[in-house]
Short mmCIF file of C-alpha atoms and ligand atoms in Angstrom, two decimals:
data_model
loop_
_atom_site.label_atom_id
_atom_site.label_comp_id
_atom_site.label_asym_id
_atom_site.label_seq_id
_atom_site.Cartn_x
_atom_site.Cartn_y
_atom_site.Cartn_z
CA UNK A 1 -20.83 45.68 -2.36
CA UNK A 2 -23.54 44.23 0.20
CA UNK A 3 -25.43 43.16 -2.68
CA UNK A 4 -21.94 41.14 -3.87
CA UNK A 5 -21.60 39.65 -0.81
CA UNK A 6 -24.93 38.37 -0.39
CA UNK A 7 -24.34 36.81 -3.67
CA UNK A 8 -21.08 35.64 -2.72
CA UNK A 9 -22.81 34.28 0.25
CA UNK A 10 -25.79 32.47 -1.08
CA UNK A 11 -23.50 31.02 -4.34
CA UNK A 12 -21.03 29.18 -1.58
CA UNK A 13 -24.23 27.71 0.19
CA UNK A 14 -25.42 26.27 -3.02
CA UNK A 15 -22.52 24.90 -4.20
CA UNK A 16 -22.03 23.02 -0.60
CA UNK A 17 -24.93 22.07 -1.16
CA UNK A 18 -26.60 23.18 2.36
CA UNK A 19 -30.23 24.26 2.90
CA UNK A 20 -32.42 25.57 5.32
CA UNK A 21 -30.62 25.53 8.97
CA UNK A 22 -26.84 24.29 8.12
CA UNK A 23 -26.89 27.41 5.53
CA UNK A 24 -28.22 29.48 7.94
CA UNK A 25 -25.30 28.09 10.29
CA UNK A 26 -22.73 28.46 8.21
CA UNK A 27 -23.90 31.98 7.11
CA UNK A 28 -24.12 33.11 10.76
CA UNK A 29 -21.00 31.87 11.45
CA UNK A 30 -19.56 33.65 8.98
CA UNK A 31 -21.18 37.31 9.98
CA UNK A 32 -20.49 36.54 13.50
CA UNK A 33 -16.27 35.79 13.43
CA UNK A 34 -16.54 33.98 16.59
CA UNK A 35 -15.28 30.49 15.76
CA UNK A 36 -11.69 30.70 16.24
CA UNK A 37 -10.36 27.85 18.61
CA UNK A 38 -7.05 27.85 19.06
CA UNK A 39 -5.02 24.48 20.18
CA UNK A 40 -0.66 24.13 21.14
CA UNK A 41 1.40 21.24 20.00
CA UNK A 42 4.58 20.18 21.85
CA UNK A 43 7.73 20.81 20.23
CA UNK A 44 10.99 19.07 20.20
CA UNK A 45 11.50 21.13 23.27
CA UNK A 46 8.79 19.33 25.28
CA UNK A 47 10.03 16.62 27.24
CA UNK A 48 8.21 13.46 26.80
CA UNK A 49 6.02 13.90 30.07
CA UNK A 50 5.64 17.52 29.28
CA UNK A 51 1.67 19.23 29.99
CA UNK A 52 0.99 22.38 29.43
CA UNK A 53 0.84 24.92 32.24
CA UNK A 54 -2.60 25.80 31.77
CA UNK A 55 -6.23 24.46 32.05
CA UNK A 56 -7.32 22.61 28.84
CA UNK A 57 -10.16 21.44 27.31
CA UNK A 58 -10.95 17.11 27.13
CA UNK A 59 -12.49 17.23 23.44
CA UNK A 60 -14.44 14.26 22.03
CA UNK A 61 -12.20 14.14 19.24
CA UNK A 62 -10.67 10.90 18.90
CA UNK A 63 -8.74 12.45 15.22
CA UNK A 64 -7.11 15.11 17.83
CA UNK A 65 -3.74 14.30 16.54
CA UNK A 66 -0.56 13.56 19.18
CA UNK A 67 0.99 16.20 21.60
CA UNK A 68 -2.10 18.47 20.83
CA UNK A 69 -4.11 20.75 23.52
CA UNK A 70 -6.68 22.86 23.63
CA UNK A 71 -6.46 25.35 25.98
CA UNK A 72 -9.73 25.88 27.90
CA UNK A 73 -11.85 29.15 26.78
CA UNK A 74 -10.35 32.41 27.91
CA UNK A 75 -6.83 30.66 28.04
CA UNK A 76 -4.17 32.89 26.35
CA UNK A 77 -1.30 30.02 25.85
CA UNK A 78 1.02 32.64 24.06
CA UNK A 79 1.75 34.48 27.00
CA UNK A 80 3.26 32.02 29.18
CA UNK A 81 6.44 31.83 29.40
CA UNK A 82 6.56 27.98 28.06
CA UNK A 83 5.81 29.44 24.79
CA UNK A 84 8.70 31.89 24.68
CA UNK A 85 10.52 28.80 25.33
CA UNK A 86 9.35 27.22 22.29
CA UNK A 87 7.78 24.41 24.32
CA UNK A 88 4.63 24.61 22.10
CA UNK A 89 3.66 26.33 19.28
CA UNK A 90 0.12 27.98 19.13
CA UNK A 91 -2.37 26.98 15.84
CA UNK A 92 -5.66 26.71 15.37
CA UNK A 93 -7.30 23.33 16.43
CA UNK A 94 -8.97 23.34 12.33
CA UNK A 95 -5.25 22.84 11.28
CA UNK A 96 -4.64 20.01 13.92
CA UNK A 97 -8.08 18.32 12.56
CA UNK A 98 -6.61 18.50 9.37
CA UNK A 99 -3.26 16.89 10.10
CA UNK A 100 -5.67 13.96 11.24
CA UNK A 101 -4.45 12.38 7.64
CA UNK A 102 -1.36 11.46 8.87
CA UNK A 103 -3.01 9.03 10.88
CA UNK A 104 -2.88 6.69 7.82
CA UNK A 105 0.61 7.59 6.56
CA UNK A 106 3.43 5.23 7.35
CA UNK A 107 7.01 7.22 9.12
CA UNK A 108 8.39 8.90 6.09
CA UNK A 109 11.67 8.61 5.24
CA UNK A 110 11.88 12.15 3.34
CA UNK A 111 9.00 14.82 3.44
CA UNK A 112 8.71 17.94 1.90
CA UNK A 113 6.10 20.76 3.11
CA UNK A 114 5.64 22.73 0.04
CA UNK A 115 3.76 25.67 1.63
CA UNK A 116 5.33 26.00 5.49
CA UNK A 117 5.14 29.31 6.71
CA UNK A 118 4.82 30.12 9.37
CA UNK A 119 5.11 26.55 10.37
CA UNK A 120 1.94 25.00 12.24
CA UNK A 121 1.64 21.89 9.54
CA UNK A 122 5.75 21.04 9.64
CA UNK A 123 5.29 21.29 13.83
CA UNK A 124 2.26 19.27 13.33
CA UNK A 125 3.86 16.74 11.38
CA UNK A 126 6.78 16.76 13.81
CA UNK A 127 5.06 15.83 16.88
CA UNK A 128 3.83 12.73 15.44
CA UNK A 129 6.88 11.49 13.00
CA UNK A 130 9.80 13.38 14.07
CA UNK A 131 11.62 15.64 11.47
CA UNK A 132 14.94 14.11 10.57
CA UNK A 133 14.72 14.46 7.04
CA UNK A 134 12.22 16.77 7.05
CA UNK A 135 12.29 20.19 4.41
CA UNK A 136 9.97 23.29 5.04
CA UNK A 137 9.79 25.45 1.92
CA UNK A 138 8.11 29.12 1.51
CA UNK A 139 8.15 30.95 -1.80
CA UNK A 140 7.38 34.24 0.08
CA UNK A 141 10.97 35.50 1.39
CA UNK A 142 9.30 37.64 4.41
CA UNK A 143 7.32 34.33 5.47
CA UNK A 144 10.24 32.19 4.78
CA UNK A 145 12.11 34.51 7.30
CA UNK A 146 8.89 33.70 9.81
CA UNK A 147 9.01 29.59 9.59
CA UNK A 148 12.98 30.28 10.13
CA UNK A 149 12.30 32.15 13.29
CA UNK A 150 9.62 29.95 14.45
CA UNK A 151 11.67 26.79 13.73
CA UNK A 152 14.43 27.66 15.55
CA UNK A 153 11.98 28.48 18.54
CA UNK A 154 10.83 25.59 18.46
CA UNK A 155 14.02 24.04 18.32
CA UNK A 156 14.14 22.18 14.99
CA UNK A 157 17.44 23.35 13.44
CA UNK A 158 17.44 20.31 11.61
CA UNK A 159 14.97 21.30 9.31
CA UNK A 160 15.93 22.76 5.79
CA UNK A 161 14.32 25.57 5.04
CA UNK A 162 14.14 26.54 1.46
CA UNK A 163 12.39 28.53 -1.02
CA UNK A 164 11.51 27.05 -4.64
CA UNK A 165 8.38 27.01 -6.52
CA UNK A 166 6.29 24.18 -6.58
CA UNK A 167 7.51 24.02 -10.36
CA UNK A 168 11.55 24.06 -9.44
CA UNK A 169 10.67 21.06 -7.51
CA UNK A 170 9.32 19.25 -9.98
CA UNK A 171 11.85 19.80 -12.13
CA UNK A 172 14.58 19.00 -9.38
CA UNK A 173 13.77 15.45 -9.69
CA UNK A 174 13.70 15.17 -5.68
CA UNK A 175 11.46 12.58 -4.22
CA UNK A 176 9.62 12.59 -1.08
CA UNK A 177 7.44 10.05 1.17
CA UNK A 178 5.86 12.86 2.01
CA UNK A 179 4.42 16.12 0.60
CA UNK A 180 2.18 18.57 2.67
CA UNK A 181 0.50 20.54 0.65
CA UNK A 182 -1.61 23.56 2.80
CA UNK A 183 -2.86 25.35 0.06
CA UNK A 184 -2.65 29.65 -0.47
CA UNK A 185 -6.75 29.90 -0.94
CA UNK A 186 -9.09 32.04 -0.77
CA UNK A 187 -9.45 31.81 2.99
CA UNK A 188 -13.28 31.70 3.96
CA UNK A 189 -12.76 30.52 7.31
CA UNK A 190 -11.07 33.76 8.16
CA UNK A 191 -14.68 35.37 7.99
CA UNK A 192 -16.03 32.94 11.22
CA UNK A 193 -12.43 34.21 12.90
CA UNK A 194 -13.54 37.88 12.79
CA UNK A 195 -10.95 38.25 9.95
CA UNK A 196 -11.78 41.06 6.92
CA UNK A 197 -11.28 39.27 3.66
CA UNK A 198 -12.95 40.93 0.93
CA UNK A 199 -13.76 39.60 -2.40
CA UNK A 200 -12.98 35.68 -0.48
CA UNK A 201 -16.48 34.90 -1.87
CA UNK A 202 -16.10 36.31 -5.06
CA UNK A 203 -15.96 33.91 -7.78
CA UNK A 204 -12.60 35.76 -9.56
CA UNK A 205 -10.90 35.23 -5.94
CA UNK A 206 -12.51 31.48 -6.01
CA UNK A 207 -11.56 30.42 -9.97
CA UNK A 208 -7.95 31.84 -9.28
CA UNK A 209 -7.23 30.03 -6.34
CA UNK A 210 -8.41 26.76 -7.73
CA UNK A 211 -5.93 27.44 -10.60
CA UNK A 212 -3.42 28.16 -9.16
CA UNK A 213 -3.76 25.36 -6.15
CA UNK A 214 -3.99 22.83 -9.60
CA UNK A 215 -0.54 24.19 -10.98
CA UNK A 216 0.77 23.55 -7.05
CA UNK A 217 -0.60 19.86 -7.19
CA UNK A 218 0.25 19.24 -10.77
CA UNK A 219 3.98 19.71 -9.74
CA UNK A 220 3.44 18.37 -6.65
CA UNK A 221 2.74 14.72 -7.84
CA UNK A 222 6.18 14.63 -9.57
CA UNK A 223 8.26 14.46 -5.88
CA UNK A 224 6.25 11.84 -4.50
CA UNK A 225 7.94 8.87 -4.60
CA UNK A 226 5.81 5.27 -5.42
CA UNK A 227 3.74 4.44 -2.54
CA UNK A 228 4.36 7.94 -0.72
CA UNK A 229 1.48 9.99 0.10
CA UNK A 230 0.25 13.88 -0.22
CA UNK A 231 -1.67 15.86 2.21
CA UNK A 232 -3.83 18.60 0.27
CA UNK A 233 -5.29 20.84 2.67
CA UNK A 234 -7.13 24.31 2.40
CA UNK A 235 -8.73 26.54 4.81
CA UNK A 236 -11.82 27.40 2.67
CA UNK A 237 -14.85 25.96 1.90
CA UNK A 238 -15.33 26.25 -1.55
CA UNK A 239 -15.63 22.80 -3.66
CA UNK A 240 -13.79 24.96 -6.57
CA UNK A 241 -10.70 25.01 -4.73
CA UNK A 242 -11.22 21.50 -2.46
CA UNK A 243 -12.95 18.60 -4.28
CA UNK A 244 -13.15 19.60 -7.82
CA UNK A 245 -8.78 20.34 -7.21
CA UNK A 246 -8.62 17.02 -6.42
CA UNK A 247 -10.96 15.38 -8.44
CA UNK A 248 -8.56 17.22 -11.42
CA UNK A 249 -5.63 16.19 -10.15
CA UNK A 250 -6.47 12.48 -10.02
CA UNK A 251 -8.01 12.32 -13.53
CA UNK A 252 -4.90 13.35 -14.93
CA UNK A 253 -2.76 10.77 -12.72
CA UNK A 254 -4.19 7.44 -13.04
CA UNK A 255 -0.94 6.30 -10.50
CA UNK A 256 -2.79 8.23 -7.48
CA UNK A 257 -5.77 7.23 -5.16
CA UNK A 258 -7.67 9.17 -2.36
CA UNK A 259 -7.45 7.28 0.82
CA UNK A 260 -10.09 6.87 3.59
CA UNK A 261 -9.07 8.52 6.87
CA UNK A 262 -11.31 6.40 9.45
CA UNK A 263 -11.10 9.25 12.24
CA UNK A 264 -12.24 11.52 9.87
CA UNK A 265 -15.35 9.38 8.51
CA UNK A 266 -17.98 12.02 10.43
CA UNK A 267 -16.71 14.84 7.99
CA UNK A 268 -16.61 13.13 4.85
CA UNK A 269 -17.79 14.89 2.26
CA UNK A 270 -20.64 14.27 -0.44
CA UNK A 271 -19.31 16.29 -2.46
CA UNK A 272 -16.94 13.89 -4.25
CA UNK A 273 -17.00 10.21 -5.45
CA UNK A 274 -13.48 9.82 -3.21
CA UNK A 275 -12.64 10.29 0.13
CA UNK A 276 -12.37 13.96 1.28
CA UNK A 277 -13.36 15.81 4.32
CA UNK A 278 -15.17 18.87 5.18
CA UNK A 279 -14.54 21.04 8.78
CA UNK A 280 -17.44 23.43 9.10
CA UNK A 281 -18.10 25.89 12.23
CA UNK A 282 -21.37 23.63 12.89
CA UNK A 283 -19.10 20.90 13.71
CA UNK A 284 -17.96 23.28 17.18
CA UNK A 285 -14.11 22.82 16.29
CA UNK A 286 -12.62 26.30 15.15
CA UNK A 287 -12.95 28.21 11.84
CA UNK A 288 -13.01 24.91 9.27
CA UNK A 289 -11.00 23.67 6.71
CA UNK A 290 -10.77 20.45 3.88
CA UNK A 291 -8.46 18.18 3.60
CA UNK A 292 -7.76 14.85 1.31
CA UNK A 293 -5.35 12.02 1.47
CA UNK A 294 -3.66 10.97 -1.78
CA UNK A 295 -1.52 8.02 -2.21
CA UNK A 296 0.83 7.60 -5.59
CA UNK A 297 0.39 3.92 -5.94
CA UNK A 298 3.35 0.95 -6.06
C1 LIG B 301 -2.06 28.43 4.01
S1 LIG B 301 -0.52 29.15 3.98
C2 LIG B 301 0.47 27.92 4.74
C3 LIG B 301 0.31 27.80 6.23
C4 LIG B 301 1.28 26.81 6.87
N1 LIG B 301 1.22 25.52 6.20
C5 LIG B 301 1.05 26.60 8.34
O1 LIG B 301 0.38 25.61 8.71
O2 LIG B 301 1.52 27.40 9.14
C6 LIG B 301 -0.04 29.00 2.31
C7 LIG B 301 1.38 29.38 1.99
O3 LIG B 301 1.60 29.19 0.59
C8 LIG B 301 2.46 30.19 0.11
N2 LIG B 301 2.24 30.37 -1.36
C9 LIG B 301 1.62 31.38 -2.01
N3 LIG B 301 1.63 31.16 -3.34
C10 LIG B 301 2.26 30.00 -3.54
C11 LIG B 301 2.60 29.24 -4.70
N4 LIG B 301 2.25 29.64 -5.92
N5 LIG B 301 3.26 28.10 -4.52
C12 LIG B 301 3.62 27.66 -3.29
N6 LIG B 301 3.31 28.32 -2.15
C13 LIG B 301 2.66 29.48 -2.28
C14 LIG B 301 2.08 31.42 0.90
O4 LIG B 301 3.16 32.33 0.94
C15 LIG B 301 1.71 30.84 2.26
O5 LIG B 301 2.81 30.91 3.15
#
């Protein structure tokens, strides 16, 4: 089992493509579970002029998206009573550094995120657009139930909530400017939270994630409408389910185009010919993640 992990361990570091001290970083992140950092967006709730009632961090982050904090280190922001309120939500800051990609999305009309629960991408996405028009879908009815509860919270009873398949959308013929796609994955960042996930290195947990993420993108492309834009993001490191999903998904739509997020130019990744971007712990901002910007061209 050791001996798997190792493995497991070792394979992911190759295929990133780190030597020497960033695999050694990354590896020690990973044994150690210490890289959590947590960050609170304002709701709908939040008046305009609205802080939070605790002490927070100034990051040099300039992608830190709008109405984000970070609670300073031994802050617990859920147990104020602002957050009972549903002034804020609570998420980890490597979700907020991914939503950095809708820095170069125009106000959408319609948007559709296909993978809510329990909510922290559809409240990200709030805070900086607004979410008239705005639909949060779940396949998993207990989660579904969760994104409810947290939506209402958070006071966004506007939101439809609903709970088709990636492939019932694309067959509903329902068009979005806007698809948010936060991928189910094999979860490798949970490992540098102090989260058990066994078998996240393995390459059976790996090769079916990136499947089944392709069969979520594949339908995916069909709601976008021309000129509307997808945000693919994952909370794993593996290229398997990150670059080489995308790099699929393009080759089989010549209508679509990574785009280059400028705030996000320090995390680009060499992994791929197109624009993507890598979170690791190294970088000192939570767990990690990928994300990519896609654009279905006019
Ligand atoms: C990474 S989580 C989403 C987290 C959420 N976006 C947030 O920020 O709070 C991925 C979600 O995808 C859902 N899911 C699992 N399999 C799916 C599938 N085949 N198609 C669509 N969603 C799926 C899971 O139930 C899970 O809620």
């Amino acid at each position: 089992m050791a001996e798997d992990f190792a493995k497991g361990e070792r394979r992911l570091c190759a295929r990133l493509g780190l030597e020497g001290d960033a695999a050694e970083s990354l590896l020690s992140a990973m044994r150690a579970g210490v890289s959590s950092r947590q960050a609170v967006v304002l709701t709908a709730r939040a008046p305009q002029d609205y802080v939070p009632p605790f002490a927070c961090t100034e990051l040099d982050a300039p992608w830190l998206p709008p109405r984000v904090y970070v609670p300073a280190e031994g802050v617990k922001p859920t147990a104020h009573a602002d957050y009972v309120a549903g002034l804020y939500y609570s998420l980890d800051l490597s979700s907020c550094w991914e939503s950095a990609c809708l820095s170069e999305v125009p106000a959408p009309a319609s948007s559709l995120d296909m993978c809510a629960a329990p909510g922290g991408k559809t409240m990200l996405m709030a805070a900086r657009f607004g979410a008239e028009n705005h639909t949060a879908n779940e396949v998993h009815p207990g989660r579904r139930g969760i994104l409810r509860q947290n939506l209402e919270q958070c006071g966004m009873p506007q939101v439809r909530v609903t709970g088709n398949r990636p492939d019932q959308w694309a067959r509903s013929g329902e068009q979005f400017d806007l698809l948010l796609v936060d991928a189910p994955c094999s979860g490798q960042s949970l490992l540098c939270k102090g989260i058990k996930n066994p078998g996240c290195l393995g390459s059976g947990m790996v090769n079916g994630n990136a499947k089944r993420q392709k069969g979520i993108m594949l339908s995916a492309v069909q709601c976008v409408a021309p000129g509307g834009h997808i945000v693919y993001t994952t909370c794993t490191y593996d290229p398997e389910e990150n670059e080489k999903v995308m790099a699929y998904i393009l080759k089989r739509n010549p209508d679509w185009q990574a785009v280059e997020v400028p705030l996000l130019a320090p995390f680009r990744s060499a992994l791929a010919s197109f624009p993507a971007y890598r979170l690791l712990p190294a970088h000192g901002f939570g767990a990690g993640g990928f994300c990519c910007l896609l654009k279905k061209v006019e």
